[in-house]
Coordinates of C-alpha atoms and ligand atoms in Angstrom, one line a residue:
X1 CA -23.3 -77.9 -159.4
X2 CA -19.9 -77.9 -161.2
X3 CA -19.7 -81.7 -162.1
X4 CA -16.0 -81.5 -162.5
X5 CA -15.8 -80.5 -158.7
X6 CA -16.8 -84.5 -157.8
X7 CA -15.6 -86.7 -161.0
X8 CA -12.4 -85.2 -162.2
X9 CA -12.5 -88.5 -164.8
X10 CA -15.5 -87.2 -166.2
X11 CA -13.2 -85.1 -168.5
X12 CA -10.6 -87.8 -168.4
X13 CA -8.1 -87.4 -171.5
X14 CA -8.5 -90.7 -173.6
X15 CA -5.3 -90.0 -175.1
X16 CA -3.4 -90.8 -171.6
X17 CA -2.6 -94.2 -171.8
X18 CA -0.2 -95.6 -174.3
X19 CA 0.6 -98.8 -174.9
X20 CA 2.6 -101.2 -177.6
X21 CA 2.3 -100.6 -181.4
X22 CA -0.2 -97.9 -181.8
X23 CA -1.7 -98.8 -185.7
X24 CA -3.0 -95.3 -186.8
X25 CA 0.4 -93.5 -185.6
X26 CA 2.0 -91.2 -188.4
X27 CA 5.6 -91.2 -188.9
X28 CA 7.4 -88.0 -189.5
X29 CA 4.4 -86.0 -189.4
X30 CA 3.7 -82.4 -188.3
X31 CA 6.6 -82.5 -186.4
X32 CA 10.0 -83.8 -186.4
X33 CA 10.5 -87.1 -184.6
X34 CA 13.3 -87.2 -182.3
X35 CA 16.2 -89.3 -181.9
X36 CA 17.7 -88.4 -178.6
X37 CA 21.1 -90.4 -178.4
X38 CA 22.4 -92.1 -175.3
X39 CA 21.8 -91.5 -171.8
X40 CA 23.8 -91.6 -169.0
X41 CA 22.7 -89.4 -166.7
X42 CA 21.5 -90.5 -163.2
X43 CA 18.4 -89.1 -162.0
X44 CA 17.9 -86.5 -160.2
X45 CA 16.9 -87.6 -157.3
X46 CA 14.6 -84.3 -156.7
X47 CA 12.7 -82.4 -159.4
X48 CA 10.1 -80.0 -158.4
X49 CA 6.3 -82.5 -157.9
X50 CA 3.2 -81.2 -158.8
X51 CA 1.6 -80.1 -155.6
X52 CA -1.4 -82.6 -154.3
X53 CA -3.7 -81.7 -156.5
X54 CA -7.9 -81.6 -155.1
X55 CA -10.9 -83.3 -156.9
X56 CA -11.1 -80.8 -159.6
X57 CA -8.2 -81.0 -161.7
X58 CA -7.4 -80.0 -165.6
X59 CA -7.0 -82.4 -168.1
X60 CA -3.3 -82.8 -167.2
X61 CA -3.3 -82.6 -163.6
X62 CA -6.0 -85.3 -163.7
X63 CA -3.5 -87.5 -165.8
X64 CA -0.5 -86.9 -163.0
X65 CA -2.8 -87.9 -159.7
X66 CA -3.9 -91.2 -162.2
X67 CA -0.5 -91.8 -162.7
X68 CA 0.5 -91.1 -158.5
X69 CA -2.9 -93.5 -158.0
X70 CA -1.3 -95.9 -160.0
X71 CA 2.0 -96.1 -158.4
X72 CA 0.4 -96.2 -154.5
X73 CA -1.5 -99.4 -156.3
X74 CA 1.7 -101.0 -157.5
X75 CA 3.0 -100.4 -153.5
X76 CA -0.2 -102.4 -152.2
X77 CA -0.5 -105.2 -155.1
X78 CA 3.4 -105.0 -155.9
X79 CA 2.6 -108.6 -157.7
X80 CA 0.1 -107.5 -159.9
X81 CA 0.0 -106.1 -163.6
X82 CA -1.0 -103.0 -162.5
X83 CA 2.6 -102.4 -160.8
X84 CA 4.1 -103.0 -164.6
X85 CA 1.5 -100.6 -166.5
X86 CA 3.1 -97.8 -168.2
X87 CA 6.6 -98.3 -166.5
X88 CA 8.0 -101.3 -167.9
X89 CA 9.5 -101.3 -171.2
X90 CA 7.7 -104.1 -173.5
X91 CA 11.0 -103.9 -176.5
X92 CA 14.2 -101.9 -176.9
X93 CA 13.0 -98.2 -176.7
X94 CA 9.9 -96.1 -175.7
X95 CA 8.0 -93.8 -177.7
X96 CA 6.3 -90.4 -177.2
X97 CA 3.4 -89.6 -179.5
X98 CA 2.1 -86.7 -179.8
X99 CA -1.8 -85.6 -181.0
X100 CA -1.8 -82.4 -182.3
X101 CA -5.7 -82.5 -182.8
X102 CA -6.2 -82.8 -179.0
X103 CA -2.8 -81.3 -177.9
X104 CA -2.5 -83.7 -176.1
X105 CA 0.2 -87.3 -175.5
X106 CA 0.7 -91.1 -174.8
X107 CA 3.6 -93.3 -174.6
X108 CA 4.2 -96.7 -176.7
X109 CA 6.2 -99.3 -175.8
X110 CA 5.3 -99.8 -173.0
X111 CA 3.3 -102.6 -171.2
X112 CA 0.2 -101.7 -169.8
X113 CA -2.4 -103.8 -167.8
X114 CA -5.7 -103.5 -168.5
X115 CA -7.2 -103.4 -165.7
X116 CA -10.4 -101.6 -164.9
X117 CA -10.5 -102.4 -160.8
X118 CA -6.7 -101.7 -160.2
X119 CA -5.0 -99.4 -162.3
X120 CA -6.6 -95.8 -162.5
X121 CA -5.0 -94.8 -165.7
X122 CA -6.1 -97.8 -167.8
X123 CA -9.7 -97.5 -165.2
X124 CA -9.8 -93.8 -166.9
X125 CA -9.5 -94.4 -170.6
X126 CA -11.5 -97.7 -170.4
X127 CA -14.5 -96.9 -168.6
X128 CA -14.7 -93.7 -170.7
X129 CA -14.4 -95.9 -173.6
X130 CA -17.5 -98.5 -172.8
X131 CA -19.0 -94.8 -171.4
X132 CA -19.2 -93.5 -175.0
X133 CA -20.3 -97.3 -176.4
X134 CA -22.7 -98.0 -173.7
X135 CA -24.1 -93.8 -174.7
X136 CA -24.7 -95.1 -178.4
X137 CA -26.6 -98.4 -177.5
X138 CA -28.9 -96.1 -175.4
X139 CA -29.3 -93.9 -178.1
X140 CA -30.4 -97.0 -180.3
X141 CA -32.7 -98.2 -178.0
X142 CA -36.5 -97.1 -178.3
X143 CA -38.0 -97.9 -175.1
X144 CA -38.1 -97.4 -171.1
X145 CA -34.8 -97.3 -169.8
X146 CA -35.0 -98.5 -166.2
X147 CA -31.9 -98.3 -163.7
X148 CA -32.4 -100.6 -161.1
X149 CA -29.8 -101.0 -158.0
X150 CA -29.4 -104.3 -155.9
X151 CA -28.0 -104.3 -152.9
X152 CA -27.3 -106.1 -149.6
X153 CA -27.7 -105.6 -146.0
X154 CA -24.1 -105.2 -144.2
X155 CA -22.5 -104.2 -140.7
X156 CA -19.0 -102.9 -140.5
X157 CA -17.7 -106.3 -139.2
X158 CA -18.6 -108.0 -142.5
X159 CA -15.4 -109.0 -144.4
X160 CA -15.8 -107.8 -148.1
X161 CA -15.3 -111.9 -149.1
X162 CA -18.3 -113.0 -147.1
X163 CA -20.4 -110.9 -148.8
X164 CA -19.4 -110.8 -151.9
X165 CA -19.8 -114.5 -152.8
X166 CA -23.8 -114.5 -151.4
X167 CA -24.2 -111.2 -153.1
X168 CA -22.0 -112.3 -156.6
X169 CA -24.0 -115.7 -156.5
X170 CA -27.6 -113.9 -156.4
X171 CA -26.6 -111.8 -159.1
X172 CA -26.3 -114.7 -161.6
X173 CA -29.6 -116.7 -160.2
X174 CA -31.4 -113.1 -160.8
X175 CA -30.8 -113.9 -164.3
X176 CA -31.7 -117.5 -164.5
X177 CA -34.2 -120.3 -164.0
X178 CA -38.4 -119.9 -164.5
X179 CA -39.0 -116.9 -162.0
X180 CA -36.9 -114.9 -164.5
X181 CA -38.3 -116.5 -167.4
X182 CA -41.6 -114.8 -166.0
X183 CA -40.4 -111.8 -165.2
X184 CA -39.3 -111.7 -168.4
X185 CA -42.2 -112.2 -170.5
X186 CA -44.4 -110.8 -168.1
X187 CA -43.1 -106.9 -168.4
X188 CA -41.1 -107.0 -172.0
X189 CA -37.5 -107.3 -171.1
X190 CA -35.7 -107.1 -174.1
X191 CA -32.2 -106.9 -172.3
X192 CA -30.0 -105.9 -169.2
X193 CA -26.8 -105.0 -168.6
X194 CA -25.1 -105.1 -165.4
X195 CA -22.3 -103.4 -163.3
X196 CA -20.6 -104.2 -160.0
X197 CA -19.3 -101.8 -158.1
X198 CA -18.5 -101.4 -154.2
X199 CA -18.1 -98.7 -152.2
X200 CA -16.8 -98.5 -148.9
X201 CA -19.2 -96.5 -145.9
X202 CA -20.0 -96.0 -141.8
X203 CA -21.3 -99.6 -142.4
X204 CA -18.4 -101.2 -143.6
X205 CA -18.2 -102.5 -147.2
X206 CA -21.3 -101.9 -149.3
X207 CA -21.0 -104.3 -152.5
X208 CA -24.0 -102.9 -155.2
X209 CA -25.1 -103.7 -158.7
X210 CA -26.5 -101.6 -161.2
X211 CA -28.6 -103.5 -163.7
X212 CA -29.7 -101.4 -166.8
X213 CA -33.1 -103.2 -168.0
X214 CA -34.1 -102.0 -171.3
X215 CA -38.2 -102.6 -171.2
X216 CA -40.8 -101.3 -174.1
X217 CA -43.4 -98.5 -174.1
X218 CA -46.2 -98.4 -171.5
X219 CA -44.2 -100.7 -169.0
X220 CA -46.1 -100.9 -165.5
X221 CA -42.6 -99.8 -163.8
X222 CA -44.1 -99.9 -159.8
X223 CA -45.2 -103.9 -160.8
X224 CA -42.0 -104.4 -162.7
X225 CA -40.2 -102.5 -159.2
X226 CA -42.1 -105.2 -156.5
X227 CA -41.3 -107.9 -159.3
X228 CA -37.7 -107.9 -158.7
X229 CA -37.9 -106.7 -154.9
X230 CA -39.8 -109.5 -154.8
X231 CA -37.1 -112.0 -156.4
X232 CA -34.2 -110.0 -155.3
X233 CA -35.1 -110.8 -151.5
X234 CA -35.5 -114.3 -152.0
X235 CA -32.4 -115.0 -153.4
X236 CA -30.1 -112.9 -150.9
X237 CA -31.9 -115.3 -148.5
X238 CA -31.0 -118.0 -150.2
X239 CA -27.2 -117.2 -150.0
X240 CA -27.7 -116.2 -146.1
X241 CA -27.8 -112.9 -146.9
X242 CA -30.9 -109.6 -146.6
X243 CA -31.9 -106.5 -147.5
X244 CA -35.3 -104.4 -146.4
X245 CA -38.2 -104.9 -148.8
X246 CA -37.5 -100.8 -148.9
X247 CA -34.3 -100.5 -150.3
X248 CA -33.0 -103.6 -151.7
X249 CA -33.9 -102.3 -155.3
X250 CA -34.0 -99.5 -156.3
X251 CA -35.7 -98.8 -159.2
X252 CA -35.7 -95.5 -161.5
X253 CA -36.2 -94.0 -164.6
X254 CA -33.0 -93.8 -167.0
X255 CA -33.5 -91.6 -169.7
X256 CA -31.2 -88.7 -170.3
X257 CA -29.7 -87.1 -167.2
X258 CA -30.6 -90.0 -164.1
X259 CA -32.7 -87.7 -161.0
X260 CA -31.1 -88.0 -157.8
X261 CA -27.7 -88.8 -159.4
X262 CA -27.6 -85.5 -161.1
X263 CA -27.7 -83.7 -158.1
X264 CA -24.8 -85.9 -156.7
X265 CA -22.6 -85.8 -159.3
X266 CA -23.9 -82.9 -161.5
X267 CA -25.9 -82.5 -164.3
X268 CA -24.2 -84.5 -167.2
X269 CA -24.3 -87.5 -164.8
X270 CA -26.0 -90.0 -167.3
X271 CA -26.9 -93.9 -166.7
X272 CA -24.5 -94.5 -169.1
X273 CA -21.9 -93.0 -166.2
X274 CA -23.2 -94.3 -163.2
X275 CA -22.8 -98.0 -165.5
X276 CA -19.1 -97.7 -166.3
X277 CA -17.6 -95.2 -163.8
X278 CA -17.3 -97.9 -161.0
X279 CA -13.8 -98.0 -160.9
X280 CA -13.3 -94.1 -161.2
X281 CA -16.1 -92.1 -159.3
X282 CA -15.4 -89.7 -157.2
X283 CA -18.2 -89.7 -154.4
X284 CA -16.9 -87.0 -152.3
X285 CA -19.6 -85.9 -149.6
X286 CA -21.5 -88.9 -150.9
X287 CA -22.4 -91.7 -147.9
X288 CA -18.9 -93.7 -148.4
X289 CA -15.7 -93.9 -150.0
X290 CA -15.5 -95.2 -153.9
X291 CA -12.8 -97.0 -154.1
X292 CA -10.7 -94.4 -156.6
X293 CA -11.0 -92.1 -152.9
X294 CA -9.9 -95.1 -150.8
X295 CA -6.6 -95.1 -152.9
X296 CA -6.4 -91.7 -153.4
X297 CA -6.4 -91.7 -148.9
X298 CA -3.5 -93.7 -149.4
X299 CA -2.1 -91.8 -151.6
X300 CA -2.3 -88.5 -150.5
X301 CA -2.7 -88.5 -146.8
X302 CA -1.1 -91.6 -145.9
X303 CA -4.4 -93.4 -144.5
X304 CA -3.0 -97.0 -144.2
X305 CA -6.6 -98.3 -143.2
X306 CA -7.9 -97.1 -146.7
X307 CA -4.7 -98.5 -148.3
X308 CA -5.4 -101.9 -146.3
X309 CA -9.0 -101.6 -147.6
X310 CA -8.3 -100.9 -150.9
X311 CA -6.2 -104.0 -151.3
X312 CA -8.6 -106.3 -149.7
X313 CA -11.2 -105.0 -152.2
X314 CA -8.8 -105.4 -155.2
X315 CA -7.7 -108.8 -154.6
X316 CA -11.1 -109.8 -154.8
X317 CA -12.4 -108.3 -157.5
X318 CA -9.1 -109.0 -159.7
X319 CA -10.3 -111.2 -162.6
X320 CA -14.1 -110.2 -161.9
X321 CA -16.4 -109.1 -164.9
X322 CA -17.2 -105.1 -165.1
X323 CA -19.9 -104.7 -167.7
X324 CA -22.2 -107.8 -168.0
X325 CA -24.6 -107.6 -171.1
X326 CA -27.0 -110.2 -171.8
X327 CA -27.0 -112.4 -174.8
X328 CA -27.4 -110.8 -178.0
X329 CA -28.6 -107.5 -176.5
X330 CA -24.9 -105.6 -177.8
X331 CA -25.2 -107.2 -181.5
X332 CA -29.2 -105.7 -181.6
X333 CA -27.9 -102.2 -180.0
X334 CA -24.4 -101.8 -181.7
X335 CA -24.4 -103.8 -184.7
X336 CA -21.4 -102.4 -186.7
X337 CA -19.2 -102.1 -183.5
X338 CA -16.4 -105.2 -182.5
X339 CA -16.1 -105.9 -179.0
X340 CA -13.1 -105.1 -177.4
X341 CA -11.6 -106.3 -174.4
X342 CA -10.3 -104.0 -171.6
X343 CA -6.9 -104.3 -172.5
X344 CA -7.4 -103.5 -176.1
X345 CA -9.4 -100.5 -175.3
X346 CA -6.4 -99.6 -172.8
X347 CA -4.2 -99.7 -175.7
X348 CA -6.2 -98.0 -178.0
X349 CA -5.4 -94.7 -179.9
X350 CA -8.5 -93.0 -182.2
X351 CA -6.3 -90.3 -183.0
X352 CA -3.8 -89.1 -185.5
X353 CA -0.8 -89.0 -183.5
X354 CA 3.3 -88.1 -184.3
X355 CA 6.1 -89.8 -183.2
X356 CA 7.7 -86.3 -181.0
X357 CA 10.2 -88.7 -179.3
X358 CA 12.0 -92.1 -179.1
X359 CA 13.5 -92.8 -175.4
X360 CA 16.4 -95.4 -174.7
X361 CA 15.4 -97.7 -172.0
X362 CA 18.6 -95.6 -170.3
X363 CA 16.5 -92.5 -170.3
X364 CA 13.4 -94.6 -169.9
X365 CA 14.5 -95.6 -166.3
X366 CA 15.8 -92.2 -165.3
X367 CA 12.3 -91.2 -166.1
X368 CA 10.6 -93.6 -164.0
X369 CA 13.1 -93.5 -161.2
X370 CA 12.4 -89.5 -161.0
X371 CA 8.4 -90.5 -160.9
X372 CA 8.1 -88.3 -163.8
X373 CA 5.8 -90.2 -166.5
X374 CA 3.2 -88.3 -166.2
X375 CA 5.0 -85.1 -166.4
X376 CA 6.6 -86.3 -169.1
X377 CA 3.3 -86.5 -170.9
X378 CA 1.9 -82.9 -169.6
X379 CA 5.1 -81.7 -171.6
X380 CA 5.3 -83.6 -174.7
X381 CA 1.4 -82.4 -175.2
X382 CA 2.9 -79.2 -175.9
X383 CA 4.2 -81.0 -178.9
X384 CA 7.3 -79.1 -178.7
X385 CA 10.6 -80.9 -179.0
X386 CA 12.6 -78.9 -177.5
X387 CA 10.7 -78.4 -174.3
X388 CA 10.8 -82.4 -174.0
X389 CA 14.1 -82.3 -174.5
X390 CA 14.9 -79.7 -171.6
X391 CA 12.6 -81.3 -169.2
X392 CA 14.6 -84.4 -169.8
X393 CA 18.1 -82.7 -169.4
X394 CA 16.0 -81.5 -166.6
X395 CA 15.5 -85.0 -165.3
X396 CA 19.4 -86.3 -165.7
X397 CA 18.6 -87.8 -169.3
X398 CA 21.9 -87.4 -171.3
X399 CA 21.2 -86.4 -174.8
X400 CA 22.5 -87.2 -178.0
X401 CA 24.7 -84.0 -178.4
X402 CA 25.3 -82.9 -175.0
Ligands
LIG501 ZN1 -2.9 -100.1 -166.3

């Protein structure tokens, strides 16, 4: 199975993005920076869109439907960052960079929000970020891998905010207190990390965990299985909450490509993914909607129950913690790499880039109001100045010259 045909982010472009002093950007480089005057041009009002495009996309046409996903999120959390990222100017003039190494380009100067549950161009570049990170602490690590998946029992009348406090509250008792402690010592665990992630089904919201336990050689994995079944079920009833002795946890083997998952999402599907792609998977002919397909129902075919779903889920896991590792495990597995934040990884830039461009906020806002930052970009990769420059004469933008 073509992978790319059910997680277009898979191949997401890093690059995409942008963001407010980019450090390792190269002034008059390869090509000739351009100053392009004053604009006073309306927009256009109509430019020929990209056509809706399906689950498997290109590079580029991935980068336009996260930037359309992003704009139906600014109309259902118009108060949040999110409706800010990537459209409002954060000084006096916004760049285009190009990469001439990936061909490909990003903006600076521009705010952007961070945030990995409601934005899906900074949810792209930063859960393929912690992707790659969390792929080299695996590689570090020489033991049993286990993936193990918590979840809840739910009916399609439960409200995502009733379960989610039970289910949230569990979560952190899992990891605490003298049952653990045993667990612990008992089968070897050196160290977990955990990921929230909710997905939305025939049975109404399903909120789900993925804890990562890192375990040595030789562990008894069936014991270490009914272990936390065992401690899993006790806690869900101590918030009010269930799930069946027979799928509560489930429990699996993590090492390279993870079983079942590869025949979901293909065969490059690694824990590592199934960790940090929360916010982006693609689930298609899966049991549910992620929530990336709720907003894209919005987007793309109008579905006002996904868009109403999609905002209850965001507004309540705003603020909440992606990646959890536990203490001391990321110093041990990654030693020479700094933690970053999600909104420093949203505004990072590993590449050599040139300056191809430098917008007035004038030509800025005929950009936005034309809906045309992405397309901007999916020009500018070209890293021809000209062609920018006739896609923005295209757009209204008056140029220096004219
Ligand atoms: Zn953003």
């Amino acid at each position: 199975m073509d992978s790319s045909s059910h997680l277009p982010d898979m191949s997401m472009a890093p690059q995409f993005g942008g963001g407010v002093g980019d450090s390792q950007a190269v002034f008059g480089g390869s090509a000739n920076p351009v100053e392009i005057g004053t604009a006073s041009g309306s927009p256009l009002g109509t430019i020929a869109k990209f056509p809706t495009p399906p689950p498997s996309l290109g590079r580029s046409a991935a980068a336009v439907r996260r930037f359309m996903l992003q704009s139906a999120a600014r109309e259902l959390v118009p108060g949040e960052r999110v409706s800010k990222c990537l459209r409002v100017p954060a000084g006096s003039i916004v760049d285009v960079f190009y990469t001439p190494s990936a061909r490909s380009a990003h903006y600076a100067g521009l705010q952007t929000c961070g945030s990995i549950w409601m934005c899906p161009v900074c949810a792209s570049k930063i859960s393929e970020r912690r992707r790659l990170e969390l792929e080299q602490a695996l590689a570090a690590f020489d033991g049993v891998l286990v993936l193990a998946t918590f979840t809840v029992q739910h009916g399609i009348a439960d409200a995502l905010a009733g379960l989610l406090g039970g289910f949230l509250a569990s979560l952190e008792r899992l990891r605490g207190g003298e049952p653990w402690r045993r667990i612990v010592t008992r089968y070897g665990v050196s160290g977990a990390i955990r990921a929230l992630e909710v997905t939305y089904g025939g049975n109404g919201w399903h909120p789900h965990a993925h804890v990562l336990f890192f375990l040595p050689p030789g562990v008894d994995l069936d014991a270490f299985a009914d272990a936390l079944r065992g401690r899993w079920l006790a806690l869900l009833a101590r918030a009010g909450l269930a799930a069946s002795w027979a799928v509560g946890v489930d429990v699996r083997a993590a090492g390279g490509a993870v079983g079942d998952y590869v025949a979901k999402f293909g065969s490059q599907w690694t824990a590592a993914h199934e960790m940090t792609k929360a916010a982006v998977k693609w689930s298609r002919g899966a049991a549910g909607r992620s929530v990336a397909e709720l907003l894209a129902d919005y987007a793309l075919t109008g579905d006002g129950e996904a868009g109403r779903l999609w905002r209850e889920y965001a507004m309540l896991f705003r603020g909440k913690k992606h990646l959890v590792w536990s203490r001391g495990l990321r110093a041990r597995l990654l030693p020479e790499l700094d933690e970053k934040t999600d909104e420093e990884l949203a505004n990072e830039h590993d590449q050599l880039a040139v300056l191809l461009a430098s917008l007035s906020l004038r030509q800025w806002s005929v950009v936005v109001a034309n809906d045309a930052r992405a397309e901007l970009l999916t020009v500018a990769a070209s890293g021809d100045c000209q062609q920018l420059l006739d896609f923005l004469r295209l757009l209204g933008c008056e140029i220096g010259g004219d």
